[in-house]
Coordinates of C-alpha atoms and ligand atoms in Angstrom, one line a residue:
X1 CA 0.6 -22.9 18.7
X2 CA 1.4 -19.2 18.8
X3 CA -1.7 -17.1 19.1
X4 CA -1.4 -13.6 17.5
X5 CA -4.1 -11.0 18.3
X6 CA -4.6 -8.4 15.6
X7 CA -6.7 -5.3 15.3
X8 CA -7.7 -4.0 11.9
X9 CA -8.3 -0.3 11.7
X10 CA -9.9 0.6 8.4
X11 CA -12.5 -1.7 6.8
X12 CA -12.7 -0.5 3.2
X13 CA -11.4 -2.4 0.1
X14 CA -8.3 -3.7 1.7
X15 CA -9.7 -4.2 5.2
X16 CA -12.5 -6.4 3.9
X17 CA -10.2 -8.3 1.6
X18 CA -7.8 -8.9 4.5
X19 CA -10.5 -10.2 6.9
X20 CA -11.9 -12.5 4.2
X21 CA -8.4 -13.7 3.4
X22 CA -7.7 -14.6 7.0
X23 CA -11.0 -16.4 7.2
X24 CA -10.0 -18.5 4.2
X25 CA -6.3 -19.1 5.1
X26 CA -6.3 -19.3 8.9
X27 CA -6.5 -23.0 9.1
X28 CA -3.8 -23.6 6.6
X29 CA -1.6 -21.0 8.2
X30 CA -1.9 -22.6 11.6
X31 CA -1.1 -26.1 10.2
X32 CA 1.8 -24.8 8.2
X33 CA 3.4 -22.3 10.6
X34 CA 1.9 -23.0 14.0
X35 CA 0.5 -19.5 14.1
X36 CA -3.2 -18.8 15.0
X37 CA -4.2 -15.3 13.7
X38 CA -7.0 -13.9 15.9
X39 CA -8.8 -10.8 14.6
X40 CA -10.0 -9.2 17.9
X41 CA -11.2 -5.8 16.6
X42 CA -12.2 -4.3 13.3
X43 CA -13.0 -0.6 13.0
X44 CA -14.2 1.7 10.2
X45 CA -14.9 5.4 10.4
X46 CA -18.3 4.9 12.1
X47 CA -17.9 2.0 14.5
X48 CA -16.0 -1.0 15.8
X49 CA -16.6 -4.7 16.3
X50 CA -14.8 -6.4 19.1
X51 CA -14.4 -10.0 20.2
X52 CA -11.7 -10.6 22.7
X53 CA -11.3 -14.3 21.8
X54 CA -11.1 -13.5 18.1
X55 CA -13.8 -13.8 15.4
X56 CA -14.3 -17.2 13.9
X57 CA -14.1 -18.0 10.1
X58 CA -17.9 -17.7 9.6
X59 CA -18.1 -14.4 11.5
X60 CA -15.2 -13.0 9.4
X61 CA -16.9 -14.0 6.2
X62 CA -20.2 -12.4 7.3
X63 CA -18.4 -9.3 8.4
X64 CA -16.7 -8.8 5.0
X65 CA -20.1 -8.7 3.4
X66 CA -21.3 -5.7 5.5
X67 CA -22.1 -2.5 3.6
X68 CA -19.5 0.4 3.6
X69 CA -19.3 2.1 7.0
X70 CA -21.4 -0.7 8.4
X71 CA -19.2 -2.4 11.0
X72 CA -21.4 -1.0 13.8
X73 CA -24.2 -3.3 12.6
X74 CA -22.2 -6.4 13.3
X75 CA -24.4 -7.5 16.2
X76 CA -23.8 -8.5 19.0
X77 CA -20.1 -7.5 18.9
X78 CA -20.3 -4.0 17.5
X79 CA -21.2 -0.5 18.4
X80 CA -21.0 3.1 16.9
X81 CA -18.1 5.3 17.6
X82 CA -15.1 4.1 19.7
X83 CA -11.7 5.8 19.6
X84 CA -8.4 3.9 19.2
X85 CA -7.9 4.4 22.9
X86 CA -11.2 2.8 23.8
X87 CA -10.5 -0.1 21.5
X88 CA -7.1 -0.7 23.2
X89 CA -8.8 -0.6 26.6
X90 CA -10.8 -3.7 25.6
X91 CA -8.3 -5.8 23.7
X92 CA -4.6 -6.5 23.9
X93 CA -3.3 -6.8 20.3
X94 CA 0.1 -8.1 19.3
X95 CA -0.2 -6.5 15.8
X96 CA -2.0 -3.3 14.7
X97 CA -3.0 -3.2 11.1
X98 CA -3.5 0.3 9.7
X99 CA -5.8 0.4 6.6
X100 CA -7.2 3.9 6.8
X101 CA -7.1 6.4 3.8
X102 CA -4.0 8.3 2.9
X103 CA -4.0 12.0 3.8
X104 CA -0.8 13.6 2.6
X105 CA -1.4 16.9 4.4
X106 CA -1.8 15.6 8.0
X107 CA -1.0 11.9 7.8
X108 CA -4.2 11.3 9.9
X109 CA -5.7 9.2 11.1
X110 CA -2.9 6.8 10.4
X111 CA -0.1 8.8 12.0
X112 CA -1.8 9.1 15.5
X113 CA -3.0 5.4 15.3
X114 CA 0.4 4.1 14.5
X115 CA 2.2 6.1 17.2
X116 CA -0.5 5.1 19.7
X117 CA 0.0 1.4 18.9
X118 CA 3.8 1.6 19.1
X119 CA 3.5 3.4 22.5
X120 CA 1.3 0.5 23.7
X121 CA 4.1 -1.9 22.7
X122 CA 2.3 -3.3 19.6
X123 CA 3.9 -4.1 16.2
X124 CA 2.4 -2.3 13.2
X125 CA 1.6 -3.3 9.6
X126 CA 0.4 -0.5 7.4
X127 CA -0.8 -0.2 3.8
X128 CA -1.5 3.5 4.4
X129 CA 1.5 5.4 2.9
X130 CA 0.8 8.9 4.3
X131 CA 2.1 8.4 7.9
X132 CA 5.4 7.0 6.5
X133 CA 5.8 9.6 3.8
X134 CA 5.3 12.4 6.3
X135 CA 6.8 10.9 9.5
X136 CA 9.1 8.0 8.6
X137 CA 11.9 8.7 11.0
X138 CA 9.7 9.5 14.0
X139 CA 7.7 6.3 13.5
X140 CA 10.8 4.1 13.0
X141 CA 12.6 5.6 16.0
X142 CA 9.6 5.1 18.1
X143 CA 9.4 1.4 17.0
X144 CA 13.2 0.8 17.4
X145 CA 13.2 2.3 20.9
X146 CA 10.7 -0.3 21.9
X147 CA 12.1 -3.3 20.0
X148 CA 9.0 -3.3 17.7
X149 CA 8.7 -3.4 14.0
X150 CA 6.7 -1.5 11.4
X151 CA 6.1 -3.4 8.2
X152 CA 4.8 -1.8 5.1
X153 CA 5.4 -3.9 2.0
X154 CA 1.9 -3.1 0.7
X155 CA 2.8 0.5 0.2
X156 CA 4.9 0.2 -2.9
X157 CA 4.1 -2.3 -5.7
X158 CA 1.6 -3.8 -3.2
X159 CA 1.3 -7.1 -5.0
X160 CA 5.0 -7.7 -5.4
X161 CA 7.6 -8.1 -2.6
X162 CA 9.8 -5.3 -4.0
X163 CA 10.3 -3.3 -0.9
X164 CA 11.4 -6.4 1.0
X165 CA 14.1 -7.2 -1.7
X166 CA 15.2 -3.6 -1.8
X167 CA 15.5 -3.4 2.0
X168 CA 17.6 -6.5 2.0
X169 CA 20.2 -5.1 -0.4
X170 CA 22.2 -3.6 2.4
X171 CA 25.6 -3.8 0.9
X172 CA 24.6 -1.9 -2.2
X173 CA 24.9 1.8 -2.9
X174 CA 21.6 2.4 -4.7
X175 CA 22.1 5.0 -7.4
X176 CA 18.7 5.1 -9.1
X177 CA 15.2 3.6 -8.8
X178 CA 12.8 4.3 -11.6
X179 CA 9.7 2.8 -12.9
X180 CA 5.9 2.6 -13.3
X181 CA 4.6 2.7 -9.7
X182 CA 1.0 3.7 -10.3
X183 CA -1.4 1.1 -11.7
X184 CA -4.2 3.6 -12.5
X185 CA -2.2 5.9 -14.7
X186 CA -0.5 2.9 -16.4
X187 CA -3.9 1.5 -17.3
X188 CA -5.0 4.8 -18.7
X189 CA -1.9 5.2 -20.9
X190 CA -2.2 1.6 -22.0
X191 CA -5.8 2.2 -23.1
X192 CA -4.8 5.3 -25.0
X193 CA -2.1 3.4 -26.9
X194 CA -4.0 0.2 -27.6
X195 CA -7.4 1.7 -28.4
X196 CA -6.4 5.2 -29.6
X197 CA -8.8 6.9 -27.3
X198 CA -8.3 10.3 -25.5
X199 CA -7.4 10.8 -21.9
X200 CA -10.9 11.5 -20.7
X201 CA -12.3 8.3 -22.3
X202 CA -9.5 6.2 -20.9
X203 CA -10.1 7.7 -17.4
X204 CA -13.8 7.0 -17.6
X205 CA -13.1 3.4 -18.6
X206 CA -10.7 3.0 -15.7
X207 CA -13.3 4.4 -13.3
X208 CA -16.0 2.2 -14.7
X209 CA -14.0 -1.0 -14.0
X210 CA -12.8 0.3 -10.5
X211 CA -9.2 0.8 -11.5
X212 CA -9.5 4.6 -10.9
X213 CA -11.2 6.3 -7.9
X214 CA -14.2 8.7 -8.4
X215 CA -11.6 11.4 -7.5
X216 CA -8.5 10.2 -9.3
X217 CA -6.4 13.3 -8.5
X218 CA -3.8 11.5 -6.2
X219 CA -3.0 9.2 -9.2
X220 CA -3.3 11.6 -12.1
X221 CA -1.4 14.4 -10.4
X222 CA 1.5 12.0 -9.6
X223 CA 1.0 12.2 -5.8
X224 CA 0.7 8.5 -5.3
X225 CA 3.9 7.8 -7.3
X226 CA 5.8 10.6 -5.6
X227 CA 4.7 9.2 -2.2
X228 CA 6.1 5.8 -3.2
X229 CA 9.4 7.4 -4.1
X230 CA 9.6 8.9 -0.6
X231 CA 9.1 5.5 0.9
X232 CA 11.7 4.0 -1.4
X233 CA 14.1 6.8 -0.5
X234 CA 13.7 6.0 3.2
X235 CA 14.2 2.3 2.7
X236 CA 17.5 2.9 1.0
X237 CA 18.5 5.4 3.7
X238 CA 18.5 8.6 1.7
X239 CA 15.2 10.2 2.6
X240 CA 13.6 12.9 0.4
X241 CA 10.7 15.1 1.1
X242 CA 7.3 14.7 -0.7
X243 CA 7.4 18.4 -1.6
X244 CA 10.8 18.1 -3.3
X245 CA 9.4 15.5 -5.9
X246 CA 8.7 17.3 -9.2
X247 CA 5.4 16.1 -10.5
X248 CA 3.9 16.5 -14.0
X249 CA 0.2 15.9 -14.3
X250 CA -0.8 13.1 -16.6
X251 CA -4.0 14.9 -17.5
X252 CA -2.2 17.1 -20.0
X253 CA -1.5 14.2 -22.3
X254 CA -3.4 14.2 -25.6
X255 CA -4.2 11.5 -28.1
X256 CA -2.0 13.5 -30.5
X257 CA 1.0 13.0 -28.1
X258 CA 0.4 9.3 -28.1
X259 CA 0.1 9.1 -31.9
X260 CA 3.3 11.2 -32.4
X261 CA 5.1 8.8 -30.1
X262 CA 3.8 5.7 -31.9
X263 CA 4.8 7.1 -35.3
X264 CA 8.4 7.3 -34.0
X265 CA 8.4 3.8 -32.6
X266 CA 8.0 5.0 -29.0
X267 CA 5.4 4.8 -26.3
X268 CA 4.6 7.2 -23.5
X269 CA 4.9 6.1 -19.9
X270 CA 4.3 7.8 -16.6
X271 CA 7.7 7.2 -14.9
X272 CA 8.7 7.9 -11.3
X273 CA 12.4 8.4 -10.8
X274 CA 14.5 8.6 -7.7
X275 CA 18.0 9.7 -8.9
X276 CA 20.2 9.5 -5.9
X277 CA 23.4 10.5 -7.7
X278 CA 21.9 13.7 -8.8
X279 CA 19.7 14.1 -5.7
X280 CA 16.5 14.6 -7.6
X281 CA 13.1 12.9 -7.8
X282 CA 10.4 13.3 -10.3
X283 CA 7.2 11.8 -11.8
X284 CA 7.0 12.6 -15.5
X285 CA 5.5 11.5 -18.8
X286 CA 8.4 9.9 -20.7
X287 CA 8.9 8.7 -24.3
X288 CA 10.4 5.2 -24.3
X289 CA 11.5 3.1 -27.4
X290 CA 8.9 0.4 -27.8
X291 CA 11.5 -2.4 -27.4
X292 CA 12.5 -1.1 -24.0
X293 CA 11.3 -3.4 -21.2
X294 CA 9.4 -0.6 -19.4
X295 CA 7.4 0.0 -22.6
X296 CA 6.1 -3.5 -22.5
X297 CA 4.6 -3.2 -19.0
X298 CA 1.0 -2.5 -19.6
X299 CA -2.4 -2.3 -17.9
X300 CA -2.3 -2.4 -14.1
X301 CA 1.1 -4.0 -13.9
X302 CA 3.9 -2.1 -12.2
X303 CA 7.6 -2.3 -12.9
X304 CA 10.7 -0.9 -11.3
X305 CA 14.4 -0.8 -12.2
X306 CA 17.0 -0.6 -9.5
X307 CA 20.5 0.5 -10.3
X308 CA 23.3 0.1 -7.8
X309 CA 27.1 0.4 -8.1
X310 CA 27.2 -3.4 -8.5
X311 CA 24.1 -4.5 -10.4
X312 CA 20.9 -3.6 -12.2
X313 CA 17.7 -5.3 -11.3
X314 CA 14.2 -5.2 -12.8
X315 CA 11.0 -6.1 -10.9
X316 CA 7.7 -6.6 -12.7
X317 CA 4.5 -7.4 -10.9
X318 CA 1.1 -6.4 -9.7
X319 CA 0.8 -3.0 -8.1
X320 CA -2.1 -2.5 -5.7
X321 CA -5.5 -4.1 -5.9
X322 CA -7.4 -5.1 -2.8
X323 CA -6.6 -8.8 -3.0
X324 CA -2.9 -8.4 -3.7
X325 CA -2.6 -5.8 -1.0
X326 CA -4.4 -8.0 1.5
X327 CA -1.8 -10.8 0.8
X328 CA 1.0 -8.3 1.3
X329 CA -0.5 -7.3 4.6
X330 CA -0.9 -10.9 5.7
X331 CA 2.7 -11.6 4.7
X332 CA 3.8 -8.8 7.0
X333 CA 1.6 -10.2 9.8
X334 CA 3.2 -13.6 9.3
X335 CA 6.7 -12.1 9.2
X336 CA 6.2 -10.5 12.6
X337 CA 4.4 -13.5 14.0
X338 CA 7.3 -15.8 13.0
X339 CA 10.3 -13.6 13.4
X340 CA 9.4 -11.4 16.3
X341 CA 8.5 -12.3 19.8
X342 CA 4.9 -11.5 20.3
X343 CA 3.8 -11.0 23.8
X344 CA 2.1 -14.3 24.4
Ligands
LIG1 N1 -6.9 -0.4 -2.5 C1 -5.7 -0.8 -2.8 O1 -5.5 -1.6 -3.7 C2 -4.5 -0.3 -2.0 C3 -3.2 -0.7 -2.4 C4 -2.1 -0.3 -1.6 C5 -2.3 0.5 -0.5 N2 -3.6 1.0 -0.3 C6 -3.7 1.9 0.9 O2 -4.4 1.1 1.9 C7 -5.3 2.0 2.6 C8 -6.7 1.4 2.6 O3 -7.1 1.4 1.2 P1 -8.6 1.1 0.8 O4 -8.6 1.0 -0.7 O5 -9.1 -0.1 1.6 O6 -9.3 2.4 1.3 P2 -10.9 2.6 1.6 O7 -11.7 1.6 0.8 O8 -11.1 4.1 1.4 O9 -11.0 2.2 3.1 C9 -10.6 3.0 4.2 C10 -11.2 2.5 5.4 O10 -10.7 3.3 6.5 C11 -11.9 3.7 7.3 N3 -11.6 4.9 8.1 C12 -11.5 6.2 7.7 N4 -11.2 7.0 8.7 C13 -11.1 6.2 9.8 C14 -10.9 6.4 11.2 N5 -10.7 7.6 11.7 N6 -10.9 5.3 12.0 C15 -11.2 4.1 11.6 N7 -11.4 3.8 10.2 C16 -11.4 4.9 9.4 C17 -13.0 3.9 6.3 O11 -14.2 3.9 7.0 P3 -15.6 3.9 6.2 O12 -15.8 2.5 5.6 O13 -16.6 4.1 7.3 O14 -15.5 5.0 5.2 C18 -12.8 2.7 5.4 O15 -13.3 1.5 6.1 C19 -5.2 3.4 2.0 O16 -4.3 4.1 2.7 C20 -4.6 3.1 0.6 O17 -3.9 4.1 0.1 C21 -4.6 0.6 -1.0

């Protein structure tokens, strides 16, 4: 049995879902793959819980029920504060899982945490896009130099192994990647078309059911989709800068725009495009004929079309969502555990 120690930094929606998922799946995973996943530290912005031999299933379930910012209450293993350096002084992880919020200005705290982990010789799995969007090359070079891997399949179409497939198409010249990469805005647009409500009503509904954040600006202003295009561009080896992605705000859309489109047999979609032939990237509201496959991708589903010199592929599946994202993170952890030599 291979024991794999992991630290989880960030214990919000995804962190909790991940810890709970490990508590439910650990036994099956060890039987199926001979890998024992040991969560040895879990941190939020206020504190950390540490158990060198790894939390058991019951402890993980109890932990995932703590209130927000409440990890410091997880007695007798927890305390307030604790920097990443202090955590690493107490445990020796094989894999660092970064689930902190995305900050597209500084990349922090994820950027510092990821570099810290790599410099300690620890593989990284991240769902936080910002460090990759801002510092992809630096992070990958740091990992490569040490024979480590950074896995991030949760960052684009979190519930669908799209990035893995794209990354594996190494013989292809990717010409264009375009699609619906943000679940929140697709839900809002779907609501506007199906129920003929205006943008504000659709946004409120999305917030009420937890599809949109209280501050939805990263989604509505196209930042999230633009960030995903940056990650895709790096995966296909033709990096673009976040600032170079043209973004149109979805908030300018009116019910009249939707009705006009419907009258002409079209629908409006918020489409993110990486056009590698014309060296441009944009997130725009686009009119699409209703029989087009993208037009039929509704609600929180994501879809992406990849065009290469040899083929055209279409992926449809779940975008984010805490449970789907937790599965993607666990898949990355298992990939590293099975494919890479972990220290023990
Ligand atoms: N939610 C999704 O479906 C989804 C899908 C794909 C990717 N992602 C990405 O995954 C990441 C996590 O998402 P989420 O929805 O779980 O976010 P979240 O609910 O906001 O949780 C973020 C967590 O990070 C903690 N945190 C903040 N600063 C920290 C620091 N300096 N040190 C340690 N912990 C810190 C927060 O602490 P407190 O609890 O104390 O505030 C919180 O526990 C984000 O980058 C997000 O963009 C999310």
